[in-house]
Amino acid sequence: MSVQATSSSPSERIATLEMRGIVKRFPGVTALKGVDFDVHAGEIHALLGENGAGKSTLMKILYGLYQQSEGQVLINGAPVHIGSPHESTKRGIGMIHQHFMLVPSLTVAENVALGMPSGRGGVLDLKKISEDISQLSQKYNLRIYPERPVWQLSVGEQQRVEIIRALYRGAALLILDEPTAVLTPQESDDLFIVLKQMAAEGHSIIFISHKLHEVLAISDRITVLRDGARVNTIPAAGATRLTLAEMMVGRPVVLEYELPPPVRGEARLTVQGVSALSERGDMGLKEVSFTLYGGEIVGVAGVSGNGQHELAEVVAGMRPLAGGTIHVGDQPAGGKSPAALRQLGVSYIPEERMIDGVVKNFTVAENFVLKDQSDPPYALGRFFLRPRKIAEACRQIIHDYEVKTPGTDTPIKNLSGGNIQKVVLARELAQQPTLLIAAQPTRGVDIGATEYIHHRLLEERAKGTAILLISEDLDEVMALSDRIIVMYEGRAVGEVLRRDYDVRTIGAMMAGAGRGD
Amino acid sequence: MNIFETIGSIVTASVFASTLRLATPYLFAAIGETFAQRSGLLNLGVDGIMLMGAFTGFYAVYATGSLLLGVLTALVVGGLMGLAIAFISVTLRAKQGISGIGLYLFGLGLSELLFQRLIGTPKSIERFPDIYIPVLSDIEFLGIGQIFFRQNLLVYIAFASVPIAAYVLRRTSYGLKIRAVGQNPAAADAMDVNVARIRYSTQIFGGMMAGLAGASLSVALLGVFQQNLTGGLGFIAVALVYFGRWRPVGVMIGALLFSFVNALQLQVGALGFDVPPEFSTMAPYVITIIALAFAGRQTEKPTALTVPFQRGE
Ligand SMILES: Nc1ncnc2c1ncn2[C@@H]1O[C@H](COP(=O)(O)OP(=O)(O)O)[C@@H](O)[C@H]1O
Ligand SMILES: [Mg+2]
């Protein structure tokens, strides 16, 4: 069926694969510093590490997208050279990238056909390909319609296309780069079943992740990378989240927080029947109501694109209100500008920190005073900046927030995601807000900085600030929130109190099962 | 004369026949440019290639008397200029808008220089003869015979190229690669498609078609060459690709719309009506702008248009 695997079984094609002493230098950075890695047929081997640890780079070398600066790859004990995706595909290596490699305007079948010999004389035989796709999708229980254009598919479906395409190309070894980042818990479970089935058939699976519980749930062995070096390879049996996290970060970390019972203050944010349009032009947020009190963290959970983004923006004054009312304290706040909201004690950590949070080419100090640059003590009158005062204040927050930066006058875009987010957080908290809206505060932020940001949020809670935490990371929402509002298709479909938290029930609500509650 | 009679005297079968004839250069150039754009390359220098194709094709016929040699020369010259712009856009990853304008100015200047040096004063040559298709060319009904079946060879080829182009884009693995490279080159690359090779091929093809478009003007349509013979026609061809939403059939509809306006202009002029020439010259551009302004969802739009590709971000 698959064009290239007809000759032998996956376990014969790649019984073992070994990477030895892989070094990869990019201009200015050494991304990999002599990494050893191996995987064998029938095994699911997880590659775990913080953002920037080098996981993707290591796998791109294996797939032939990058060339290693030093080191060797061996398949079944024999050294091989993998100069391009063409060669890796030929040898039975398939990769599902972090950013899907699909062409939106093409159909599923066309995407599968791309780059493969098909039909006769260069004429596509899409019918044959569609039949093969249907066979594969039945075998692995991966529902997919070959004739649908890819732009109409959900991310989960797109991932299925990627997997089917890799199988169609005869992959004996499948690399998945953070495959669950875009999935609901339920979809992730489905994926794991498929991967286990593939492993049982003799495929080798390399599973990249930075989510500890997933790695523990699915893999046979785990390799941890840190700063481009391998920390260790251990069997999954016997490993714990805590040991893995310590290996990733290089120091002991706290993963679960003790939340003292909330000291509920007065109502800080009252949202009533609020609706808003999404970028797509449809009603992305539909009649959402809730009240947020001082001293509590309310989490908003949901799969990406179910209205959380619109909710955050409409409350922060970044998106017009299409219906309903918003009160901050007892002041009407619907339709107010971000600056007016700031006067009411509202601070906002935006989702797109590089677009809405900072000015990329400004320095750390300039970004720090971005919102109160024209107020004392940073300005003289309303016009003249006082650079010395600004630098002084900025140095203080660099120290307080442990921001890793060469100096206050470094362009902020040169900092890592975690450090940029610390600057944003510092700026917003310096306002001493009574209401903090935190949208995806730790997306793309390493564990160390995440832990720090979480502690800061909990400190704010203890101070009596009301916090609206919007995050696609369910673990994060569950770890920090006193209660969780679950969103689905623009509506708040349910609310769960901390004592009732359960991944399965919340996951089901995120997938729409909570409708009608 | 009432209004219907007036219209009847203007819009005759011969206007439709010349509509098809005048569509030829648009079609060749725009179909070629469609391939280039579908693969992600914008070539604003089409008009420059057309001018060089028009001149070299004309000169070959002038010097040897062979129409075939004229067409071949234009194809080769166009292909070479396509290769040059492909090298600049794909290998050097230059800004495509700017380099296209450069190519246009180069073609404009060089075709004029060569014309002055090699020919000097306007001369005319034997044009492509009209081919009367047996039986069909005799159909009197609605002037069908005159309109469709008494055209020169290049007209037939130009219209035949439309379904062929559509078929290649839609149904062949080469066409699939072109579409993929124009939309998501990184994905195509990961799927083992040689992005640079595909883009070179479409741009060389685009150049050859532009060269042919030029020759169709000088060797088939007019039988003369003069300075700036195309008068910016190549730019309209580029706009036609947008107008046609990157589909050969759409491009053809646009080409016919433009050439119809051109044919009417000629007819109105011949009949001695007093219409300001600026008005009719303007019409095509107005139509394009309106068409672009009302563009709906463009699923075929090559989203990587003008974006150079480099593996690994
Ligand atoms: N194409 C590239 N050019 C320069 N540096 C790169 C490139 N790709 C990755 N890097 C660097 O290599 C390091 C590892 O990145 P990556 O492999 O993507 O990490 P991970 O997948 O573990 O998050 C990072 O410091 C990153 O900035
Ligand atoms: Mg990565």
PDB file of N, CA, C and O in Angstrom, chain B residues 7 9-12 14-16 18-19 22 257-271 273 275 280:
ATOM      1  N   ILE B   7     -24.903  50.644 -31.912  1.00  0.00           N
ATOM      2  CA  ILE B   7     -24.129  49.562 -31.302  1.00  0.00           C
ATOM      3  C   ILE B   7     -23.865  48.461 -32.319  1.00  0.00           C
ATOM      4  O   ILE B   7     -22.760  47.951 -32.436  1.00  0.00           O
ATOM      5  N   SER B   9     -23.556  48.700 -35.458  1.00  0.00           N
ATOM      6  CA  SER B   9     -22.547  49.061 -36.445  1.00  0.00           C
ATOM      7  C   SER B   9     -21.147  49.038 -35.847  1.00  0.00           C
ATOM      8  O   SER B   9     -20.159  48.905 -36.549  1.00  0.00           O
ATOM      9  N   ILE B  10     -21.081  49.147 -34.529  1.00  0.00           N
ATOM     10  CA  ILE B  10     -19.753  49.121 -33.899  1.00  0.00           C
ATOM     11  C   ILE B  10     -19.350  47.688 -33.580  1.00  0.00           C
ATOM     12  O   ILE B  10     -18.276  47.227 -33.936  1.00  0.00           O
ATOM     13  N   VAL B  11     -20.253  46.952 -32.880  1.00  0.00           N
ATOM     14  CA  VAL B  11     -19.908  45.613 -32.434  1.00  0.00           C
ATOM     15  C   VAL B  11     -20.253  44.607 -33.526  1.00  0.00           C
ATOM     16  O   VAL B  11     -21.316  44.013 -33.552  1.00  0.00           O
ATOM     17  N   THR B  12     -19.334  44.432 -34.430  1.00  0.00           N
ATOM     18  CA  THR B  12     -19.549  43.501 -35.541  1.00  0.00           C
ATOM     19  C   THR B  12     -18.736  42.246 -35.310  1.00  0.00           C
ATOM     20  O   THR B  12     -17.919  42.172 -34.389  1.00  0.00           O
ATOM     21  N   SER B  14     -16.358  41.301 -36.978  1.00  0.00           N
ATOM     22  CA  SER B  14     -14.930  41.560 -37.135  1.00  0.00           C
ATOM     23  C   SER B  14     -14.336  42.114 -35.839  1.00  0.00           C
ATOM     24  O   SER B  14     -13.163  41.914 -35.554  1.00  0.00           O
ATOM     25  N   VAL B  15     -15.164  42.785 -35.033  1.00  0.00           N
ATOM     26  CA  VAL B  15     -14.665  43.227 -33.724  1.00  0.00           C
ATOM     27  C   VAL B  15     -14.361  42.011 -32.851  1.00  0.00           C
ATOM     28  O   VAL B  15     -13.317  41.945 -32.185  1.00  0.00           O
ATOM     29  N   PHE B  16     -15.260  41.039 -32.887  1.00  0.00           N
ATOM     30  CA  PHE B  16     -15.004  39.840 -32.091  1.00  0.00           C
ATOM     31  C   PHE B  16     -13.787  39.070 -32.611  1.00  0.00           C
ATOM     32  O   PHE B  16     -12.991  38.551 -31.832  1.00  0.00           O
ATOM     33  N   SER B  18     -11.207  40.363 -34.044  1.00  0.00           N
ATOM     34  CA  SER B  18      -9.966  41.023 -33.617  1.00  0.00           C
ATOM     35  C   SER B  18      -9.816  40.963 -32.096  1.00  0.00           C
ATOM     36  O   SER B  18      -8.709  41.027 -31.577  1.00  0.00           O
ATOM     37  N   THR B  19     -10.934  40.786 -31.373  1.00  0.00           N
ATOM     38  CA  THR B  19     -10.816  40.560 -29.918  1.00  0.00           C
ATOM     39  C   THR B  19      -9.971  39.321 -29.646  1.00  0.00           C
ATOM     40  O   THR B  19      -9.037  39.356 -28.849  1.00  0.00           O
ATOM     41  N   LEU B  22      -6.335  40.048 -30.692  1.00  0.00           N
ATOM     42  CA  LEU B  22      -5.609  40.931 -29.772  1.00  0.00           C
ATOM     43  C   LEU B  22      -5.389  40.289 -28.402  1.00  0.00           C
ATOM     44  O   LEU B  22      -4.560  40.745 -27.626  1.00  0.00           O
ATOM     45  N   LEU B 257     -11.646  40.332 -22.019  1.00  0.00           N
ATOM     46  CA  LEU B 257     -12.256  41.599 -21.637  1.00  0.00           C
ATOM     47  C   LEU B 257     -11.398  42.767 -22.123  1.00  0.00           C
ATOM     48  O   LEU B 257     -11.883  43.724 -22.727  1.00  0.00           O
ATOM     49  N   PHE B 258     -10.113  42.665 -21.865  1.00  0.00           N
ATOM     50  CA  PHE B 258      -9.203  43.735 -22.271  1.00  0.00           C
ATOM     51  C   PHE B 258      -9.115  43.852 -23.780  1.00  0.00           C
ATOM     52  O   PHE B 258      -9.166  44.940 -24.338  1.00  0.00           O
ATOM     53  N   SER B 259      -8.966  42.702 -24.423  1.00  0.00           N
ATOM     54  CA  SER B 259      -8.774  42.776 -25.869  1.00  0.00           C
ATOM     55  C   SER B 259     -10.079  43.231 -26.546  1.00  0.00           C
ATOM     56  O   SER B 259     -10.038  43.862 -27.594  1.00  0.00           O
ATOM     57  N   PHE B 260     -11.199  42.946 -25.925  1.00  0.00           N
ATOM     58  CA  PHE B 260     -12.466  43.440 -26.467  1.00  0.00           C
ATOM     59  C   PHE B 260     -12.488  44.968 -26.416  1.00  0.00           C
ATOM     60  O   PHE B 260     -12.863  45.634 -27.389  1.00  0.00           O
ATOM     61  N   VAL B 261     -12.068  45.490 -25.292  1.00  0.00           N
ATOM     62  CA  VAL B 261     -11.998  46.949 -25.185  1.00  0.00           C
ATOM     63  C   VAL B 261     -11.035  47.513 -26.232  1.00  0.00           C
ATOM     64  O   VAL B 261     -11.332  48.499 -26.906  1.00  0.00           O
ATOM     65  N   ASN B 262      -9.900  46.854 -26.402  1.00  0.00           N
ATOM     66  CA  ASN B 262      -8.931  47.289 -27.423  1.00  0.00           C
ATOM     67  C   ASN B 262      -9.554  47.254 -28.813  1.00  0.00           C
ATOM     68  O   ASN B 262      -9.399  48.188 -29.605  1.00  0.00           O
ATOM     69  N   ALA B 263     -10.259  46.159 -29.085  1.00  0.00           N
ATOM     70  CA  ALA B 263     -10.861  46.008 -30.416  1.00  0.00           C
ATOM     71  C   ALA B 263     -11.914  47.082 -30.651  1.00  0.00           C
ATOM     72  O   ALA B 263     -12.002  47.649 -31.752  1.00  0.00           O
ATOM     73  N   LEU B 264     -12.696  47.366 -29.626  1.00  0.00           N
ATOM     74  CA  LEU B 264     -13.693  48.424 -29.751  1.00  0.00           C
ATOM     75  C   LEU B 264     -13.035  49.768 -30.038  1.00  0.00           C
ATOM     76  O   LEU B 264     -13.492  50.531 -30.884  1.00  0.00           O
ATOM     77  N   GLN B 265     -11.938  50.021 -29.314  1.00  0.00           N
ATOM     78  CA  GLN B 265     -11.205  51.266 -29.535  1.00  0.00           C
ATOM     79  C   GLN B 265     -10.862  51.424 -31.011  1.00  0.00           C
ATOM     80  O   GLN B 265     -11.063  52.474 -31.595  1.00  0.00           O
ATOM     81  N   LEU B 266     -10.300  50.339 -31.578  1.00  0.00           N
ATOM     82  CA  LEU B 266      -9.904  50.391 -32.978  1.00  0.00           C
ATOM     83  C   LEU B 266     -11.107  50.656 -33.871  1.00  0.00           C
ATOM     84  O   LEU B 266     -11.060  51.491 -34.768  1.00  0.00           O
ATOM     85  N   GLN B 267     -12.198  49.945 -33.579  1.00  0.00           N
ATOM     86  CA  GLN B 267     -13.397  50.059 -34.402  1.00  0.00           C
ATOM     87  C   GLN B 267     -13.985  51.464 -34.319  1.00  0.00           C
ATOM     88  O   GLN B 267     -14.313  52.074 -35.331  1.00  0.00           O
ATOM     89  N   VAL B 268     -14.073  51.957 -33.093  1.00  0.00           N
ATOM     90  CA  VAL B 268     -14.629  53.293 -32.888  1.00  0.00           C
ATOM     91  C   VAL B 268     -13.774  54.327 -33.617  1.00  0.00           C
ATOM     92  O   VAL B 268     -14.285  55.225 -34.287  1.00  0.00           O
ATOM     93  N   GLY B 269     -12.462  54.153 -33.516  1.00  0.00           N
ATOM     94  CA  GLY B 269     -11.560  55.057 -34.220  1.00  0.00           C
ATOM     95  C   GLY B 269     -11.782  54.973 -35.723  1.00  0.00           C
ATOM     96  O   GLY B 269     -11.856  55.995 -36.420  1.00  0.00           O
ATOM     97  N   ALA B 270     -11.919  53.737 -36.231  1.00  0.00           N
ATOM     98  CA  ALA B 270     -12.078  53.536 -37.670  1.00  0.00           C
ATOM     99  C   ALA B 270     -13.369  54.159 -38.169  1.00  0.00           C
ATOM    100  O   ALA B 270     -13.432  54.685 -39.280  1.00  0.00           O
ATOM    101  N   LEU B 271     -14.401  54.106 -37.363  1.00  0.00           N
ATOM    102  CA  LEU B 271     -15.676  54.674 -37.771  1.00  0.00           C
ATOM    103  C   LEU B 271     -15.715  56.187 -37.606  1.00  0.00           C
ATOM    104  O   LEU B 271     -16.696  56.831 -37.967  1.00  0.00           O
ATOM    105  N   PHE B 273     -15.826  57.977 -34.800  1.00  0.00           N
ATOM    106  CA  PHE B 273     -16.521  58.576 -33.657  1.00  0.00           C
ATOM    107  C   PHE B 273     -15.546  59.419 -32.855  1.00  0.00           C
ATOM    108  O   PHE B 273     -14.358  59.141 -32.808  1.00  0.00           O
ATOM    109  N   VAL B 275     -14.464  59.895 -29.636  1.00  0.00           N
ATOM    110  CA  VAL B 275     -14.317  59.535 -28.233  1.00  0.00           C
ATOM    111  C   VAL B 275     -12.894  59.888 -27.819  1.00  0.00           C
ATOM    112  O   VAL B 275     -11.954  59.562 -28.535  1.00  0.00           O
ATOM    113  N   SER B 280     -10.709  55.462 -23.546  1.00  0.00           N
ATOM    114  CA  SER B 280     -10.664  54.027 -23.816  1.00  0.00           C
ATOM    115  C   SER B 280      -9.335  53.419 -23.376  1.00  0.00           C
ATOM    116  O   SER B 280      -9.268  52.241 -23.030  1.00  0.00           O
TER     117      SER B 280
END
